[in-house]
Amino acid sequence: MSVKIACVTFDCADPILVGGFWSAAIGRPLDEGADSGFASIGFAGRRHRAGWAEVGEAEEPTWIFARVPEPKVGKNRMHLDVVTADVEAEIARLVGLGARRVADHDEYGYTWTLMTDPEGNEFDIAHQLTQRLIEGSGTALRRCS
């Protein structure tokens, strides 16, 4: 038995702002009824009072944006890593949506860019490899253990 991710939840000051940013970033619409206290993506039909609907292998998680009174303080203890085929173009698009480019990283041959959403929640963006690039590189992917 194992767990599956059903939902990614953001505590935030402005659910419409943060939800709207992530909606545009991931290309999924905000659910109807979003307001200053709560917004979601993919919530309808997935969450019931008794629990979450079954999560299939290829299903994307629900996203929830809930207003909380306290501001974000310090570094996130957990963050999202997102991938794209054209990192620089996507960074420019996300900055246009309200994100901020914080720092470019290159550690042990791995590269990524640290970004923040409109309320300062950190996330990383990196290059998404295609199967053709993986096979043509002559190197195997390293798995985290």
Short mmCIF file of N, CA, C and O in Angstrom, two decimals:
data_model
loop_
_atom_site.label_atom_id
_atom_site.label_comp_id
_atom_site.label_asym_id
_atom_site.label_seq_id
_atom_site.Cartn_x
_atom_site.Cartn_y
_atom_site.Cartn_z
N MET A 1 0.84 -1.17 0.00
CA MET A 1 0.00 0.00 0.00
C MET A 1 0.89 1.24 0.00
O MET A 1 1.97 1.23 0.58
N SER A 2 0.43 2.29 -0.64
CA SER A 2 1.17 3.55 -0.67
C SER A 2 0.17 4.70 -0.77
O SER A 2 -1.01 4.48 -0.97
N VAL A 3 0.68 5.91 -0.63
CA VAL A 3 -0.17 7.08 -0.75
C VAL A 3 -0.02 7.70 -2.14
O VAL A 3 0.97 7.44 -2.83
N LYS A 4 -1.00 8.48 -2.54
CA LYS A 4 -0.96 9.23 -3.79
C LYS A 4 -1.28 10.68 -3.46
O LYS A 4 -2.03 10.95 -2.52
N ILE A 5 -0.73 11.59 -4.23
CA ILE A 5 -1.01 13.00 -4.00
C ILE A 5 -2.37 13.33 -4.61
O ILE A 5 -2.56 13.22 -5.81
N ALA A 6 -3.31 13.73 -3.75
CA ALA A 6 -4.64 14.10 -4.19
C ALA A 6 -4.74 15.60 -4.40
O ALA A 6 -5.48 16.06 -5.27
N CYS A 7 -3.97 16.37 -3.61
CA CYS A 7 -4.14 17.82 -3.63
C CYS A 7 -2.85 18.52 -3.21
O CYS A 7 -2.12 18.03 -2.35
N VAL A 8 -2.60 19.66 -3.81
CA VAL A 8 -1.55 20.58 -3.40
C VAL A 8 -2.27 21.79 -2.84
O VAL A 8 -3.11 22.38 -3.53
N THR A 9 -1.99 22.15 -1.58
CA THR A 9 -2.70 23.23 -0.92
C THR A 9 -1.76 24.37 -0.58
O THR A 9 -0.68 24.14 -0.05
N PHE A 10 -2.16 25.59 -0.93
CA PHE A 10 -1.41 26.79 -0.61
C PHE A 10 -2.17 27.59 0.43
O PHE A 10 -3.33 27.95 0.20
N ASP A 11 -1.55 27.87 1.56
CA ASP A 11 -2.07 28.87 2.48
C ASP A 11 -1.59 30.21 1.94
O ASP A 11 -0.40 30.36 1.61
N CYS A 12 -2.48 31.18 1.83
CA CYS A 12 -2.10 32.44 1.20
C CYS A 12 -2.97 33.58 1.70
O CYS A 12 -4.01 33.35 2.32
N ALA A 13 -2.55 34.79 1.42
CA ALA A 13 -3.33 35.97 1.79
C ALA A 13 -4.41 36.27 0.76
O ALA A 13 -5.46 36.80 1.11
N ASP A 14 -4.16 35.93 -0.52
CA ASP A 14 -5.08 36.27 -1.59
C ASP A 14 -5.29 35.06 -2.51
O ASP A 14 -4.54 34.87 -3.47
N PRO A 15 -6.27 34.21 -2.21
CA PRO A 15 -6.50 33.01 -3.03
C PRO A 15 -6.74 33.28 -4.51
O PRO A 15 -6.33 32.50 -5.35
N ILE A 16 -7.39 34.40 -4.84
CA ILE A 16 -7.63 34.72 -6.25
C ILE A 16 -6.31 35.02 -6.95
O ILE A 16 -6.05 34.55 -8.06
N LEU A 17 -5.43 35.80 -6.32
CA LEU A 17 -4.13 36.14 -6.90
C LEU A 17 -3.27 34.90 -7.09
O LEU A 17 -2.77 34.63 -8.18
N VAL A 18 -3.08 34.14 -6.02
CA VAL A 18 -2.20 32.97 -6.09
C VAL A 18 -2.84 31.88 -6.95
O VAL A 18 -2.16 31.27 -7.78
N GLY A 19 -4.13 31.65 -6.79
CA GLY A 19 -4.82 30.66 -7.61
C GLY A 19 -4.80 31.03 -9.09
O GLY A 19 -4.60 30.19 -9.96
N GLY A 20 -5.01 32.30 -9.38
CA GLY A 20 -4.96 32.76 -10.77
C GLY A 20 -3.59 32.58 -11.39
O GLY A 20 -3.47 32.19 -12.56
N PHE A 21 -2.55 32.86 -10.60
CA PHE A 21 -1.18 32.66 -11.10
C PHE A 21 -0.96 31.19 -11.44
O PHE A 21 -0.52 30.85 -12.55
N TRP A 22 -1.24 30.29 -10.50
CA TRP A 22 -0.99 28.87 -10.75
C TRP A 22 -1.91 28.30 -11.83
O TRP A 22 -1.52 27.42 -12.59
N SER A 23 -3.13 28.81 -11.93
CA SER A 23 -4.03 28.40 -13.00
C SER A 23 -3.41 28.68 -14.36
O SER A 23 -3.37 27.81 -15.24
N ALA A 24 -2.90 29.89 -14.53
CA ALA A 24 -2.24 30.25 -15.79
C ALA A 24 -0.94 29.48 -15.98
O ALA A 24 -0.62 29.05 -17.09
N ALA A 25 -0.19 29.28 -14.90
CA ALA A 25 1.09 28.59 -14.99
C ALA A 25 0.93 27.15 -15.47
O ALA A 25 1.69 26.68 -16.33
N ILE A 26 -0.06 26.44 -14.93
CA ILE A 26 -0.20 25.01 -15.27
C ILE A 26 -1.24 24.76 -16.36
O ILE A 26 -1.44 23.63 -16.79
N GLY A 27 -1.90 25.83 -16.82
CA GLY A 27 -2.86 25.68 -17.92
C GLY A 27 -4.13 24.95 -17.54
O GLY A 27 -4.72 24.25 -18.36
N ARG A 28 -4.58 25.13 -16.30
CA ARG A 28 -5.84 24.57 -15.85
C ARG A 28 -6.68 25.69 -15.24
O ARG A 28 -6.16 26.49 -14.48
N PRO A 29 -7.97 25.76 -15.55
CA PRO A 29 -8.78 26.89 -15.08
C PRO A 29 -9.11 26.80 -13.59
O PRO A 29 -9.21 25.72 -13.02
N LEU A 30 -9.28 27.99 -13.00
CA LEU A 30 -9.82 28.04 -11.64
C LEU A 30 -11.25 27.52 -11.68
O LEU A 30 -11.97 27.77 -12.65
N ASP A 31 -11.64 26.81 -10.64
CA ASP A 31 -13.02 26.33 -10.54
C ASP A 31 -13.96 27.52 -10.35
O ASP A 31 -13.57 28.56 -9.80
N GLU A 32 -15.20 27.34 -10.76
CA GLU A 32 -16.22 28.37 -10.54
C GLU A 32 -16.40 28.58 -9.04
O GLU A 32 -16.22 27.67 -8.25
N GLY A 33 -16.74 29.82 -8.68
CA GLY A 33 -17.03 30.13 -7.29
C GLY A 33 -15.84 30.60 -6.49
O GLY A 33 -15.95 30.79 -5.27
N ALA A 34 -14.68 30.80 -7.12
CA ALA A 34 -13.51 31.29 -6.39
C ALA A 34 -13.83 32.64 -5.77
O ALA A 34 -14.52 33.47 -6.37
N ASP A 35 -13.35 32.84 -4.53
CA ASP A 35 -13.57 34.13 -3.87
C ASP A 35 -12.36 34.48 -3.01
O ASP A 35 -11.34 33.80 -3.07
N SER A 36 -12.48 35.53 -2.22
CA SER A 36 -11.34 36.01 -1.44
C SER A 36 -10.91 35.07 -0.33
O SER A 36 -9.86 35.25 0.26
N GLY A 37 -11.71 34.05 -0.04
CA GLY A 37 -11.36 33.11 1.02
C GLY A 37 -10.89 31.75 0.53
O GLY A 37 -10.18 31.03 1.24
N PHE A 38 -11.28 31.39 -0.71
CA PHE A 38 -10.98 30.05 -1.19
C PHE A 38 -11.06 30.01 -2.71
O PHE A 38 -11.98 30.55 -3.31
N ALA A 39 -10.08 29.36 -3.32
CA ALA A 39 -10.10 29.10 -4.76
C ALA A 39 -9.53 27.70 -4.97
O ALA A 39 -8.78 27.20 -4.14
N SER A 40 -9.89 27.09 -6.09
CA SER A 40 -9.39 25.73 -6.34
C SER A 40 -9.29 25.47 -7.84
O SER A 40 -9.87 26.18 -8.66
N ILE A 41 -8.55 24.44 -8.15
CA ILE A 41 -8.40 23.92 -9.51
C ILE A 41 -8.66 22.43 -9.43
O ILE A 41 -7.97 21.71 -8.70
N GLY A 42 -9.68 21.93 -10.13
CA GLY A 42 -9.95 20.50 -10.16
C GLY A 42 -10.56 19.92 -8.91
O GLY A 42 -10.44 18.73 -8.63
N PHE A 43 -11.25 20.75 -8.12
CA PHE A 43 -11.83 20.30 -6.85
C PHE A 43 -13.16 19.58 -7.04
O PHE A 43 -13.42 18.56 -6.39
N ALA A 44 -13.99 20.09 -7.93
CA ALA A 44 -15.33 19.54 -8.13
C ALA A 44 -15.26 18.07 -8.54
O ALA A 44 -14.50 17.68 -9.42
N GLY A 45 -16.05 17.26 -7.87
CA GLY A 45 -16.09 15.84 -8.18
C GLY A 45 -14.94 15.04 -7.60
O GLY A 45 -14.90 13.82 -7.73
N ARG A 46 -13.99 15.69 -6.95
CA ARG A 46 -12.84 14.98 -6.39
C ARG A 46 -12.89 14.88 -4.87
O ARG A 46 -12.38 13.95 -4.29
N ARG A 47 -13.47 15.90 -4.21
CA ARG A 47 -13.48 15.91 -2.75
C ARG A 47 -14.90 15.78 -2.26
O ARG A 47 -15.81 16.50 -2.70
N HIS A 48 -15.10 14.86 -1.35
CA HIS A 48 -16.40 14.63 -0.73
C HIS A 48 -16.21 14.69 0.78
O HIS A 48 -15.10 14.52 1.28
N ARG A 49 -17.26 14.89 1.51
CA ARG A 49 -17.13 14.97 2.98
C ARG A 49 -16.49 13.72 3.56
O ARG A 49 -15.77 13.79 4.54
N ALA A 50 -16.71 12.58 2.96
CA ALA A 50 -16.14 11.32 3.47
C ALA A 50 -14.68 11.12 3.06
O ALA A 50 -14.00 10.26 3.61
N GLY A 51 -14.18 11.89 2.09
CA GLY A 51 -12.79 11.74 1.66
C GLY A 51 -12.60 12.16 0.22
O GLY A 51 -13.50 12.75 -0.40
N TRP A 52 -11.45 11.83 -0.32
CA TRP A 52 -11.12 12.16 -1.71
C TRP A 52 -11.51 11.02 -2.64
O TRP A 52 -11.40 9.85 -2.27
N ALA A 53 -11.91 11.35 -3.84
CA ALA A 53 -12.18 10.33 -4.86
C ALA A 53 -10.86 9.64 -5.19
O ALA A 53 -9.77 10.18 -4.97
N GLU A 54 -10.95 8.44 -5.72
CA GLU A 54 -9.76 7.68 -6.08
C GLU A 54 -8.90 8.49 -7.06
O GLU A 54 -9.41 9.13 -7.97
N VAL A 55 -7.59 8.45 -6.85
CA VAL A 55 -6.65 9.17 -7.71
C VAL A 55 -6.01 8.18 -8.67
O VAL A 55 -5.34 7.24 -8.24
N GLY A 56 -6.25 8.37 -9.96
CA GLY A 56 -5.66 7.49 -10.96
C GLY A 56 -4.20 7.80 -11.22
O GLY A 56 -3.70 8.87 -10.87
N GLU A 57 -3.51 6.87 -11.85
CA GLU A 57 -2.08 7.01 -12.12
C GLU A 57 -1.74 8.28 -12.89
O GLU A 57 -0.77 8.95 -12.60
N ALA A 58 -2.52 8.62 -13.90
CA ALA A 58 -2.19 9.76 -14.77
C ALA A 58 -2.91 11.04 -14.38
O ALA A 58 -2.77 12.05 -15.05
N GLU A 59 -3.68 11.02 -13.29
CA GLU A 59 -4.45 12.20 -12.91
C GLU A 59 -3.57 13.25 -12.24
O GLU A 59 -2.69 12.93 -11.45
N GLU A 60 -3.85 14.50 -12.59
CA GLU A 60 -3.15 15.60 -11.94
C GLU A 60 -3.87 15.91 -10.63
O GLU A 60 -5.08 15.72 -10.52
N PRO A 61 -3.14 16.38 -9.63
CA PRO A 61 -3.78 16.66 -8.35
C PRO A 61 -4.70 17.88 -8.41
O PRO A 61 -4.57 18.73 -9.29
N THR A 62 -5.59 17.95 -7.45
CA THR A 62 -6.38 19.14 -7.21
C THR A 62 -5.45 20.18 -6.58
O THR A 62 -4.49 19.82 -5.91
N TRP A 63 -5.73 21.45 -6.82
CA TRP A 63 -4.97 22.53 -6.19
C TRP A 63 -5.96 23.37 -5.39
O TRP A 63 -7.03 23.72 -5.88
N ILE A 64 -5.59 23.70 -4.14
CA ILE A 64 -6.43 24.53 -3.28
C ILE A 64 -5.64 25.74 -2.81
O ILE A 64 -4.46 25.62 -2.47
N PHE A 65 -6.32 26.88 -2.77
CA PHE A 65 -5.73 28.13 -2.31
C PHE A 65 -6.65 28.68 -1.23
O PHE A 65 -7.78 29.08 -1.52
N ALA A 66 -6.18 28.64 0.02
CA ALA A 66 -7.03 29.02 1.15
C ALA A 66 -6.43 30.21 1.87
O ALA A 66 -5.23 30.22 2.19
N ARG A 67 -7.26 31.21 2.13
CA ARG A 67 -6.79 32.40 2.84
C ARG A 67 -6.50 32.06 4.30
O ARG A 67 -7.29 31.38 4.97
N VAL A 68 -5.35 32.52 4.76
CA VAL A 68 -4.96 32.41 6.16
C VAL A 68 -4.57 33.80 6.65
O VAL A 68 -4.12 34.63 5.86
N PRO A 69 -4.71 34.07 7.94
CA PRO A 69 -4.43 35.42 8.44
C PRO A 69 -2.95 35.76 8.55
O PRO A 69 -2.57 36.91 8.43
N GLU A 70 -2.11 34.78 8.77
CA GLU A 70 -0.70 35.07 8.99
C GLU A 70 0.07 35.07 7.67
O GLU A 70 -0.24 34.30 6.77
N PRO A 71 1.08 35.95 7.54
CA PRO A 71 1.87 36.01 6.30
C PRO A 71 2.90 34.88 6.26
O PRO A 71 3.22 34.27 7.28
N LYS A 72 3.40 34.62 5.08
CA LYS A 72 4.49 33.66 4.90
C LYS A 72 5.73 34.22 5.59
O LYS A 72 6.06 35.39 5.45
N VAL A 73 6.41 33.37 6.35
CA VAL A 73 7.63 33.77 7.04
C VAL A 73 8.71 32.74 6.75
O VAL A 73 8.51 31.55 6.96
N GLY A 74 9.84 33.17 6.22
CA GLY A 74 10.97 32.27 5.99
C GLY A 74 10.82 31.42 4.74
O GLY A 74 9.90 31.60 3.94
N LYS A 75 11.74 30.50 4.60
CA LYS A 75 11.82 29.62 3.44
C LYS A 75 10.78 28.50 3.54
O LYS A 75 10.50 28.00 4.61
N ASN A 76 10.22 28.14 2.39
CA ASN A 76 9.30 26.99 2.35
C ASN A 76 10.04 25.74 2.83
O ASN A 76 11.19 25.53 2.49
N ARG A 77 9.36 24.88 3.55
CA ARG A 77 9.93 23.60 3.94
C ARG A 77 9.71 22.56 2.84
O ARG A 77 10.32 21.52 2.82
N MET A 78 8.81 22.84 1.93
CA MET A 78 8.52 21.99 0.79
C MET A 78 8.22 22.91 -0.38
O MET A 78 7.70 23.99 -0.19
N HIS A 79 8.59 22.48 -1.59
CA HIS A 79 8.32 23.31 -2.76
C HIS A 79 8.04 22.43 -3.96
O HIS A 79 8.32 21.23 -3.95
N LEU A 80 7.49 23.04 -5.00
CA LEU A 80 7.24 22.35 -6.25
C LEU A 80 8.45 22.48 -7.17
O LEU A 80 9.11 23.52 -7.18
N ASP A 81 8.73 21.44 -7.93
CA ASP A 81 9.66 21.51 -9.05
C ASP A 81 8.81 21.35 -10.30
O ASP A 81 8.09 20.36 -10.44
N VAL A 82 8.87 22.32 -11.19
CA VAL A 82 8.12 22.26 -12.44
C VAL A 82 9.11 22.17 -13.59
O VAL A 82 10.26 22.59 -13.47
N VAL A 83 8.67 21.59 -14.70
CA VAL A 83 9.56 21.40 -15.84
C VAL A 83 8.92 21.94 -17.11
O VAL A 83 7.70 22.02 -17.22
N THR A 84 9.77 22.30 -18.05
CA THR A 84 9.33 22.82 -19.34
C THR A 84 10.42 22.58 -20.37
O THR A 84 11.59 22.46 -20.01
N ALA A 85 10.03 22.53 -21.63
CA ALA A 85 11.01 22.31 -22.71
C ALA A 85 11.85 23.56 -22.96
O ALA A 85 13.01 23.45 -23.36
N ASP A 86 11.31 24.76 -22.74
CA ASP A 86 12.04 26.01 -22.98
C ASP A 86 12.03 26.83 -21.69
O ASP A 86 11.11 27.61 -21.44
N VAL A 87 13.06 26.64 -20.89
CA VAL A 87 13.11 27.24 -19.56
C VAL A 87 13.06 28.77 -19.62
O VAL A 87 12.27 29.39 -18.91
N GLU A 88 13.88 29.38 -20.44
CA GLU A 88 13.93 30.85 -20.47
C GLU A 88 12.60 31.45 -20.92
O GLU A 88 12.15 32.46 -20.37
N ALA A 89 11.97 30.86 -21.93
CA ALA A 89 10.68 31.37 -22.38
C ALA A 89 9.63 31.21 -21.29
O ALA A 89 8.80 32.11 -21.08
N GLU A 90 9.65 30.10 -20.58
CA GLU A 90 8.66 29.87 -19.52
C GLU A 90 8.91 30.80 -18.34
O GLU A 90 7.96 31.32 -17.74
N ILE A 91 10.18 31.04 -18.01
CA ILE A 91 10.49 31.99 -16.94
C ILE A 91 9.94 33.36 -17.30
O ILE A 91 9.29 34.02 -16.47
N ALA A 92 10.15 33.79 -18.53
CA ALA A 92 9.63 35.10 -18.96
C ALA A 92 8.10 35.13 -18.86
O ALA A 92 7.52 36.12 -18.41
N ARG A 93 7.44 34.05 -19.27
CA ARG A 93 5.97 33.99 -19.18
C ARG A 93 5.51 34.07 -17.74
O ARG A 93 4.59 34.82 -17.40
N LEU A 94 6.17 33.30 -16.84
CA LEU A 94 5.77 33.29 -15.44
C LEU A 94 6.04 34.63 -14.77
O LEU A 94 5.24 35.09 -13.95
N VAL A 95 7.14 35.28 -15.12
CA VAL A 95 7.41 36.62 -14.59
C VAL A 95 6.30 37.57 -15.04
O VAL A 95 5.82 38.39 -14.26
N GLY A 96 5.86 37.45 -16.28
CA GLY A 96 4.76 38.25 -16.78
C GLY A 96 3.45 38.02 -16.02
O GLY A 96 2.60 38.89 -15.95
N LEU A 97 3.32 36.83 -15.44
CA LEU A 97 2.13 36.49 -14.65
C LEU A 97 2.25 36.93 -13.19
O LEU A 97 1.30 36.80 -12.43
N GLY A 98 3.44 37.42 -12.80
CA GLY A 98 3.61 37.89 -11.42
C GLY A 98 4.67 37.15 -10.63
O GLY A 98 4.89 37.47 -9.46
N ALA A 99 5.33 36.16 -11.21
CA ALA A 99 6.40 35.44 -10.51
C ALA A 99 7.65 36.31 -10.47
O ALA A 99 7.76 37.32 -11.16
N ARG A 100 8.62 35.89 -9.65
CA ARG A 100 9.90 36.58 -9.57
C ARG A 100 11.02 35.55 -9.71
O ARG A 100 10.97 34.49 -9.10
N ARG A 101 11.99 35.87 -10.56
CA ARG A 101 13.18 35.02 -10.72
C ARG A 101 14.12 35.36 -9.58
O ARG A 101 14.54 36.51 -9.42
N VAL A 102 14.48 34.36 -8.76
CA VAL A 102 15.29 34.60 -7.57
C VAL A 102 16.75 34.28 -7.82
O VAL A 102 17.62 35.09 -7.56
N ALA A 103 17.04 33.06 -8.32
CA ALA A 103 18.44 32.66 -8.49
C ALA A 103 18.53 31.48 -9.45
O ALA A 103 17.65 30.62 -9.49
N ASP A 104 19.61 31.46 -10.22
CA ASP A 104 19.93 30.33 -11.08
C ASP A 104 20.92 29.44 -10.33
O ASP A 104 21.87 29.94 -9.72
N HIS A 105 20.70 28.13 -10.39
CA HIS A 105 21.55 27.19 -9.66
C HIS A 105 22.19 26.19 -10.61
O HIS A 105 21.57 25.76 -11.58
N ASP A 106 23.40 25.80 -10.29
CA ASP A 106 24.13 24.74 -10.99
C ASP A 106 24.94 24.02 -9.93
O ASP A 106 25.97 24.51 -9.48
N GLU A 107 24.44 22.87 -9.50
CA GLU A 107 25.11 22.09 -8.47
C GLU A 107 25.30 20.66 -8.96
O GLU A 107 24.32 20.01 -9.34
N TYR A 108 26.52 20.20 -8.96
CA TYR A 108 26.86 18.83 -9.35
C TYR A 108 26.35 18.50 -10.76
O TYR A 108 25.96 17.37 -11.03
N GLY A 109 26.31 19.51 -11.63
CA GLY A 109 25.85 19.30 -13.00
C GLY A 109 24.35 19.42 -13.19
O GLY A 109 23.86 19.33 -14.31
N TYR A 110 23.60 19.62 -12.12
CA TYR A 110 22.15 19.80 -12.21
C TYR A 110 21.85 21.30 -12.22
O TYR A 110 22.39 22.04 -11.40
N THR A 111 21.01 21.73 -13.14
CA THR A 111 20.69 23.16 -13.22
C THR A 111 19.19 23.38 -13.03
O THR A 111 18.37 22.56 -13.45
N TRP A 112 18.85 24.49 -12.39
CA TRP A 112 17.47 24.89 -12.20
C TRP A 112 17.44 26.36 -11.81
O TRP A 112 18.47 26.94 -11.45
N THR A 113 16.27 26.96 -11.88
CA THR A 113 16.08 28.34 -11.47
C THR A 113 15.06 28.39 -10.35
O THR A 113 13.99 27.80 -10.45
N LEU A 114 15.42 29.07 -9.27
CA LEU A 114 14.52 29.28 -8.15
C LEU A 114 13.64 30.48 -8.47
O LEU A 114 14.14 31.54 -8.85
N MET A 115 12.34 30.29 -8.33
CA MET A 115 11.35 31.34 -8.60
C MET A 115 10.45 31.49 -7.37
O MET A 115 10.44 30.61 -6.50
N THR A 116 9.70 32.58 -7.32
CA THR A 116 8.63 32.70 -6.33
C THR A 116 7.35 33.12 -7.04
O THR A 116 7.39 33.82 -8.05
N ASP A 117 6.22 32.66 -6.50
CA ASP A 117 4.92 33.08 -7.05
C ASP A 117 4.59 34.48 -6.51
O ASP A 117 5.40 35.05 -5.77
N PRO A 118 3.44 35.05 -6.84
CA PRO A 118 3.15 36.42 -6.42
C PRO A 118 3.16 36.67 -4.91
O PRO A 118 3.31 37.81 -4.48
N GLU A 119 3.01 35.62 -4.08
CA GLU A 119 3.07 35.80 -2.63
C GLU A 119 4.37 35.31 -2.02
O GLU A 119 4.50 35.22 -0.81
N GLY A 120 5.34 34.97 -2.86
CA GLY A 120 6.66 34.58 -2.34
C GLY A 120 6.86 33.11 -2.08
O GLY A 120 7.88 32.71 -1.53
N ASN A 121 5.91 32.25 -2.48
CA ASN A 121 6.09 30.80 -2.34
C ASN A 121 7.12 30.33 -3.36
O ASN A 121 6.96 30.56 -4.55
N GLU A 122 8.17 29.66 -2.88
CA GLU A 122 9.24 29.23 -3.77
C GLU A 122 8.85 28.03 -4.61
O GLU A 122 8.10 27.16 -4.16
N PHE A 123 9.37 27.99 -5.83
CA PHE A 123 9.30 26.81 -6.68
C PHE A 123 10.49 26.84 -7.61
O PHE A 123 11.10 27.88 -7.83
N ASP A 124 10.88 25.67 -8.08
CA ASP A 124 12.01 25.55 -9.00
C ASP A 124 11.49 25.21 -10.40
O ASP A 124 10.50 24.49 -10.54
N ILE A 125 12.19 25.71 -11.40
CA ILE A 125 11.86 25.37 -12.79
C ILE A 125 13.12 24.83 -13.44
O ILE A 125 14.21 25.36 -13.24
N ALA A 126 12.96 23.74 -14.17
CA ALA A 126 14.10 23.08 -14.82
C ALA A 126 13.69 22.60 -16.20
O ALA A 126 12.51 22.58 -16.56
N HIS A 127 14.68 22.19 -16.96
CA HIS A 127 14.46 21.71 -18.32
C HIS A 127 13.84 20.33 -18.31
O HIS A 127 14.28 19.46 -17.55
N GLN A 128 12.81 20.12 -19.12
CA GLN A 128 12.18 18.81 -19.26
C GLN A 128 12.82 18.09 -20.43
O GLN A 128 12.81 18.57 -21.56
N LEU A 129 13.39 16.94 -20.17
CA LEU A 129 14.00 16.14 -21.22
C LEU A 129 12.96 15.38 -22.00
O LEU A 129 11.96 14.93 -21.45
N THR A 130 13.21 15.21 -23.27
CA THR A 130 12.38 14.34 -24.08
C THR A 130 13.07 12.99 -24.16
O THR A 130 14.27 12.88 -23.92
N GLN A 131 12.35 11.94 -24.49
CA GLN A 131 12.95 10.62 -24.61
C GLN A 131 14.06 10.62 -25.65
O GLN A 131 15.09 10.00 -25.46
N ARG A 132 13.88 11.39 -26.72
CA ARG A 132 14.90 11.49 -27.76
C ARG A 132 16.19 12.07 -27.20
O ARG A 132 17.27 11.58 -27.48
N LEU A 133 16.10 13.11 -26.38
CA LEU A 133 17.30 13.71 -25.79
C LEU A 133 17.96 12.76 -24.81
O LEU A 133 19.19 12.68 -24.74
N ILE A 134 17.17 12.02 -24.05
CA ILE A 134 17.72 11.08 -23.08
C ILE A 134 18.49 9.99 -23.81
O ILE A 134 19.63 9.68 -23.48
N GLU A 135 17.87 9.42 -24.83
CA GLU A 135 18.51 8.33 -25.57
C GLU A 135 19.73 8.82 -26.34
O GLU A 135 20.73 8.13 -26.45
N GLY A 136 19.68 10.05 -26.86
CA GLY A 136 20.79 10.58 -27.65
C GLY A 136 21.97 11.04 -26.81
O GLY A 136 23.07 11.25 -27.32
N SER A 137 21.78 11.20 -25.50
CA SER A 137 22.86 11.71 -24.66
C SER A 137 23.88 10.65 -24.31
O SER A 137 24.99 10.96 -23.93
N GLY A 138 23.50 9.39 -24.42
CA GLY A 138 24.43 8.32 -24.07
C GLY A 138 24.61 8.14 -22.58
O GLY A 138 25.48 7.40 -22.13
N THR A 139 23.81 8.83 -21.78
CA THR A 139 23.91 8.68 -20.33
C THR A 139 22.55 8.28 -19.79
O THR A 139 21.52 8.63 -20.33
N ALA A 140 22.58 7.56 -18.71
CA ALA A 140 21.35 7.13 -18.07
C ALA A 140 20.87 8.21 -17.11
O ALA A 140 21.68 8.97 -16.56
N LEU A 141 19.58 8.28 -16.91
CA LEU A 141 19.04 9.18 -15.90
C LEU A 141 19.40 8.66 -14.53
O LEU A 141 19.38 7.45 -14.28
N ARG A 142 19.73 9.56 -13.63
CA ARG A 142 20.00 9.18 -12.24
C ARG A 142 18.71 9.26 -11.44
O ARG A 142 17.99 10.23 -11.52
N ARG A 143 18.44 8.24 -10.72
CA ARG A 143 17.24 8.20 -9.88
C ARG A 143 17.62 8.60 -8.46
O ARG A 143 18.69 8.25 -7.98
N CYS A 144 16.74 9.33 -7.80
CA CYS A 144 16.96 9.65 -6.39
C CYS A 144 16.65 8.41 -5.57
O CYS A 144 15.75 7.65 -5.90
N SER A 145 17.40 8.19 -4.54
CA SER A 145 17.11 7.03 -3.69
C SER A 145 16.90 7.45 -2.27
O SER A 145 17.10 8.53 -1.87
#
